Short mmCIF file of C-alpha atoms in Angstrom, two decimals:
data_model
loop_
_atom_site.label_atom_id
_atom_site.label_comp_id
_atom_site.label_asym_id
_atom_site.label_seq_id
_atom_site.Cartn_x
_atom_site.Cartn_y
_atom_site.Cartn_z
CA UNK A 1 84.38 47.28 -70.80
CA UNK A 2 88.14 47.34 -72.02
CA UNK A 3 88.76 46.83 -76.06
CA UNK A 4 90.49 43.39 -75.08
CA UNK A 5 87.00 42.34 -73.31
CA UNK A 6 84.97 44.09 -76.12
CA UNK A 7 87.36 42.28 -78.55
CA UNK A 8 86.86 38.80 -76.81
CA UNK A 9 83.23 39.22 -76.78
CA UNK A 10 82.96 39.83 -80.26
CA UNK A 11 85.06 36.84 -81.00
CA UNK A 12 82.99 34.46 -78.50
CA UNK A 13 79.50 35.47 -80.78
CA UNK A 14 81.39 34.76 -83.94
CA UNK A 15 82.11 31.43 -82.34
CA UNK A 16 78.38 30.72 -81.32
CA UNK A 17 77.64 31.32 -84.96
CA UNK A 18 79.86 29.47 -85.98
CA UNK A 19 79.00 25.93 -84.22
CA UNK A 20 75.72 26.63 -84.80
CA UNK A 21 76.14 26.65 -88.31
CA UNK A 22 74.25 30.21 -88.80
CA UNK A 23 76.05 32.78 -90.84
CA UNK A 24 75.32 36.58 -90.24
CA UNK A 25 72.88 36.08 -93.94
CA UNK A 26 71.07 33.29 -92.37
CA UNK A 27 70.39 35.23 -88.97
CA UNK A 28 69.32 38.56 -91.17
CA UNK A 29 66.94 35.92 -92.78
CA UNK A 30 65.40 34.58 -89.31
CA UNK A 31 65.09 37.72 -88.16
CA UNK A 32 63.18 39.02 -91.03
CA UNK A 33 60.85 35.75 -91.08
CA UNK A 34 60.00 36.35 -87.60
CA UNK A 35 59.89 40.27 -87.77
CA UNK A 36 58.08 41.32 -91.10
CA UNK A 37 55.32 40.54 -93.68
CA UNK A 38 57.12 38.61 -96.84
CA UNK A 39 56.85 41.19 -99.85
CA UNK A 40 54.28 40.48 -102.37
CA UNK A 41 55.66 40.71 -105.91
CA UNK A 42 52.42 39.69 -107.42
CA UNK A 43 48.92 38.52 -106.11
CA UNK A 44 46.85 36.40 -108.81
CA UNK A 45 42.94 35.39 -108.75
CA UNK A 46 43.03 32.27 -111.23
CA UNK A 47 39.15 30.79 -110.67
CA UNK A 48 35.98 31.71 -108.80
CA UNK A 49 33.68 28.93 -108.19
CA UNK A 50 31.10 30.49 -106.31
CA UNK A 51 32.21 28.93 -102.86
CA UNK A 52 35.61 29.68 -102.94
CA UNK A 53 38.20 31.78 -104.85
CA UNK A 54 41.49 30.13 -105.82
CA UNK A 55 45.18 31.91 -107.02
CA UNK A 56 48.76 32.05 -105.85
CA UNK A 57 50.81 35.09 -104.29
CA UNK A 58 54.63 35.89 -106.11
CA UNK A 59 56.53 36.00 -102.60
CA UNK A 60 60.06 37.13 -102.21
CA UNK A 61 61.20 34.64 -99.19
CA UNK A 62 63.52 36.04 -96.50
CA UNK A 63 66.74 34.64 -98.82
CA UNK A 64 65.89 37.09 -101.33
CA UNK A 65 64.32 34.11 -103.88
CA UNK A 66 60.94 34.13 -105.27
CA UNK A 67 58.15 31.82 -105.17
CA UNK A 68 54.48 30.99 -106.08
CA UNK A 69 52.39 30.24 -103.28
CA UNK A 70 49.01 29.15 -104.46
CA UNK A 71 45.87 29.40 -101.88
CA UNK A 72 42.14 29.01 -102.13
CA UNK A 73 39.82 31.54 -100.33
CA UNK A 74 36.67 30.52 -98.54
CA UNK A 75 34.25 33.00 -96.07
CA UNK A 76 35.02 32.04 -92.44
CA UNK A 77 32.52 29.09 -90.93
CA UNK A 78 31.20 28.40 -87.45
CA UNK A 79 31.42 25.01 -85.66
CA UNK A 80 28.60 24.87 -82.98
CA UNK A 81 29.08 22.26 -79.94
CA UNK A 82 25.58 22.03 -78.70
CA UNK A 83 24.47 20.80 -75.65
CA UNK A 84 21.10 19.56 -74.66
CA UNK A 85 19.84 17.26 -71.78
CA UNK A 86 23.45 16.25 -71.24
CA UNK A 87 23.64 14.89 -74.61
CA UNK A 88 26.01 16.84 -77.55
CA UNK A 89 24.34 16.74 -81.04
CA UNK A 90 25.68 16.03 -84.24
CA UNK A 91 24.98 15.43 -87.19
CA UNK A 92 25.63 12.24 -90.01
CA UNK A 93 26.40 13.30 -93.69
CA UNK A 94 27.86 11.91 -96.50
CA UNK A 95 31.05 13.97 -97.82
CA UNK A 96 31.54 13.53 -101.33
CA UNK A 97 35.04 15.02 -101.40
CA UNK A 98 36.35 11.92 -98.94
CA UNK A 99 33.53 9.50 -99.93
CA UNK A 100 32.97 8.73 -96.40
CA UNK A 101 29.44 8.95 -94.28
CA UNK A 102 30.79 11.41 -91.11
CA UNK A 103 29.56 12.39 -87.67
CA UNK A 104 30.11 15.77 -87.33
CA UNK A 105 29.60 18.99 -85.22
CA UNK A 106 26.74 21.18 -86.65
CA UNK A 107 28.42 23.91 -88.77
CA UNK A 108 28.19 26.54 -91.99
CA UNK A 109 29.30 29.32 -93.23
CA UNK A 110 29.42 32.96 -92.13
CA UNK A 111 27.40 35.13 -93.73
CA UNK A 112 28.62 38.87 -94.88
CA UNK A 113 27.79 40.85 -91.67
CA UNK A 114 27.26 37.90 -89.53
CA UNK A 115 29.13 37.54 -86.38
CA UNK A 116 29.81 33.60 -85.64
CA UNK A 117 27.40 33.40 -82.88
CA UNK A 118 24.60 34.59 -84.95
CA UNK A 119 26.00 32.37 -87.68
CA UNK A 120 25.94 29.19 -85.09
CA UNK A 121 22.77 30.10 -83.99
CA UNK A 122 21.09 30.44 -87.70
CA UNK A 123 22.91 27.08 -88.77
CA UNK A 124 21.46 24.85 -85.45
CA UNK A 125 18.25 25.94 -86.40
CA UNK A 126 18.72 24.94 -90.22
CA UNK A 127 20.45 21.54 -89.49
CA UNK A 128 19.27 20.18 -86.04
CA UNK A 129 15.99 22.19 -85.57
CA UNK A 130 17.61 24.02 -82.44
CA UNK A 131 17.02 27.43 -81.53
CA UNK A 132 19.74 28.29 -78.67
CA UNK A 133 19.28 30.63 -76.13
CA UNK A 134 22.68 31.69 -75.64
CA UNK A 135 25.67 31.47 -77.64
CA UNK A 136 29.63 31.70 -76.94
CA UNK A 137 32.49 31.82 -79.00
CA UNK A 138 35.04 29.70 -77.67
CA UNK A 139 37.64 30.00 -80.35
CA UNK A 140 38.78 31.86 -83.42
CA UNK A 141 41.85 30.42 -85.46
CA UNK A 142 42.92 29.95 -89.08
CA UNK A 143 42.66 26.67 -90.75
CA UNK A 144 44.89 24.90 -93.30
CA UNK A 145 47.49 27.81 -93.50
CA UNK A 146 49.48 25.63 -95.78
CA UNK A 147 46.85 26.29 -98.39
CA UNK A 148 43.39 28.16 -96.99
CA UNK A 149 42.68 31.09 -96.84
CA UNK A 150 39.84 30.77 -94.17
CA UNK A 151 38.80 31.21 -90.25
CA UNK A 152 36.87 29.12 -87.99
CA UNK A 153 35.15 29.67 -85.08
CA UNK A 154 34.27 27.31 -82.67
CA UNK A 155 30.48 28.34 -80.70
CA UNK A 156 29.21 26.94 -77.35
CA UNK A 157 25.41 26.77 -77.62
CA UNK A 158 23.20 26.20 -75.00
CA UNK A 159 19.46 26.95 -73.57
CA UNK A 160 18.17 25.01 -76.78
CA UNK A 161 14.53 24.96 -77.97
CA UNK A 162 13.24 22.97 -80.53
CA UNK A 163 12.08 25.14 -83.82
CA UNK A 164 12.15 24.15 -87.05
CA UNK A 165 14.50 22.53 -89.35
CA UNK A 166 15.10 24.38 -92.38
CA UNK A 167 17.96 22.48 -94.77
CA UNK A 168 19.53 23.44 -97.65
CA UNK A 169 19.00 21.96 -100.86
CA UNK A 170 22.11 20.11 -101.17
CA UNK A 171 21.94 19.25 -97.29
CA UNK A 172 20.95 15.94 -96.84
CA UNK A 173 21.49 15.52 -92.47
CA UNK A 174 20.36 13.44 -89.65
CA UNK A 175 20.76 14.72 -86.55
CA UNK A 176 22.00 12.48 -83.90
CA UNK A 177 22.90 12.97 -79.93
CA UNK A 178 26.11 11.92 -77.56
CA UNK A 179 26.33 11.97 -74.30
CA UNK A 180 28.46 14.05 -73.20
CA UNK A 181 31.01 11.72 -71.39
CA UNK A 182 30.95 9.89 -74.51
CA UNK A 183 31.69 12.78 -77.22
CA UNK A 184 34.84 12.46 -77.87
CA UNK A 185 35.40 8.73 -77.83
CA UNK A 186 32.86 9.11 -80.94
CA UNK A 187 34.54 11.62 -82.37
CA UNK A 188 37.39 9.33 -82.45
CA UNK A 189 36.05 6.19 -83.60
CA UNK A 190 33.01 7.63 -85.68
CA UNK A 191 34.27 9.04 -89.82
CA UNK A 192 34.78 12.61 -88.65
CA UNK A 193 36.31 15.66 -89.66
CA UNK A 194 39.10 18.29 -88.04
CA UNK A 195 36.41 20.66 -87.15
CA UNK A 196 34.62 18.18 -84.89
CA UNK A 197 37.44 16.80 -83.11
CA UNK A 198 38.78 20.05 -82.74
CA UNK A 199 35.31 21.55 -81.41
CA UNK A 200 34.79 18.47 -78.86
CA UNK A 201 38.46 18.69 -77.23
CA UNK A 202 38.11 22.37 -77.15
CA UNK A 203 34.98 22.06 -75.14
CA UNK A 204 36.53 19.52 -72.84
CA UNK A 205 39.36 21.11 -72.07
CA UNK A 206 37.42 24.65 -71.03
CA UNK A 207 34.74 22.07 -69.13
CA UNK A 208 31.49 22.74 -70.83
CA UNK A 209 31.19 19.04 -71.58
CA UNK A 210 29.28 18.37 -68.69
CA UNK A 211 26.34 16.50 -67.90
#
């Protein structure tokens, strides 16, 4: 490559910059969002409830500014789609957060040194009165990033026997069963929650919701 190319090239990439409005600060800044963790000034635990933990992180952004952003921990839960007799099984609750009766995919929490299969399996036996003979984990994500600090996983349970029901005391369930080619249209038109629509399309879309 001659200078006068060289030269010419340089000028051309000044030009993209410049009609796309991005200054060589503002690229540095994408490329460090993209590239590297934020650095953590500060990391403060405000109040423990028992069930979750709640604080805020002092975050230098990419720009160099500082900000507060303020999460809540909670241990990692399992949502188990369980299939039976072509039918899916839920469960009805009332929610007193949303003051709304739901239908909703069994679920609970992890337990410390629980895996979420063995958690799925636990909580289908506590709720529905399920014991499954096999268990899957279709998905693992983060929910609410905006805020939570918390993982779901979503478990495919199958092989189910009935055993008994074991609730919590502040667990006040009925069971209920779907067929499967109707799931999600209840999902959708039942009071539910993100955890059961997102367990019901998941299952669709790998094909376990099948008669």
């Amino acid at each position: 490559m001659t200078d006068a190319e060289s030269d010419a090239e340089t000028d051309s990439d000044a030009s993209d910059a410049t009609a796309t409005g991005e200054s060589g600060a503002n690229r540095h800044a994408l490329a460090t969002l993209n590239d590297a963790e934020w650095p953590i000034i500060d990391s403060v635990t405000e109040y423990e409830t028992g069930w979750f933990t709640g604080g805020y992180d002092l975050v230098e952004q990419p720009d160099g500014s500082t900000k507060r952003y303020y999460w809540a921990e909670l241990p990692p839960a399992a949502v188990i789609v369980a299939v039976t007799d072509g039918e899916l099984l839920f469960v009805e609750q009332y929610r007193p957060t949303v003051r709304e009766t739901q239908y909703e995919l069994p679920a609970g929490i992890v337990e410390p040194e629980e895996s979420f299969t063995e958690a799925s399996a636990r909580e289908l036996q506590e709720e529905v009165g399920f014991a499954p003979g096999e268990t899957e984990l279709l998905e693992e994500f983060w929910c609410s990033t905006g805020l939570l600090r918390h993982r779901r996983g979503i478990v495919l349970a199958t092989g189910l026997d009935e055993a008994e029901r074991t609730l919590d005391s502040n667990e006040f369930l009925v069971p209920k069963s779907v067929p499967v080619d109707e799931a999600l249209s209840v999902a959708r038109s039942q009071p539910t929650n993100d955890a059961t629509l997102e367990g019901v399309l998941l299952a669709k879309e790998n094909g376990v919701l099948r008669r």
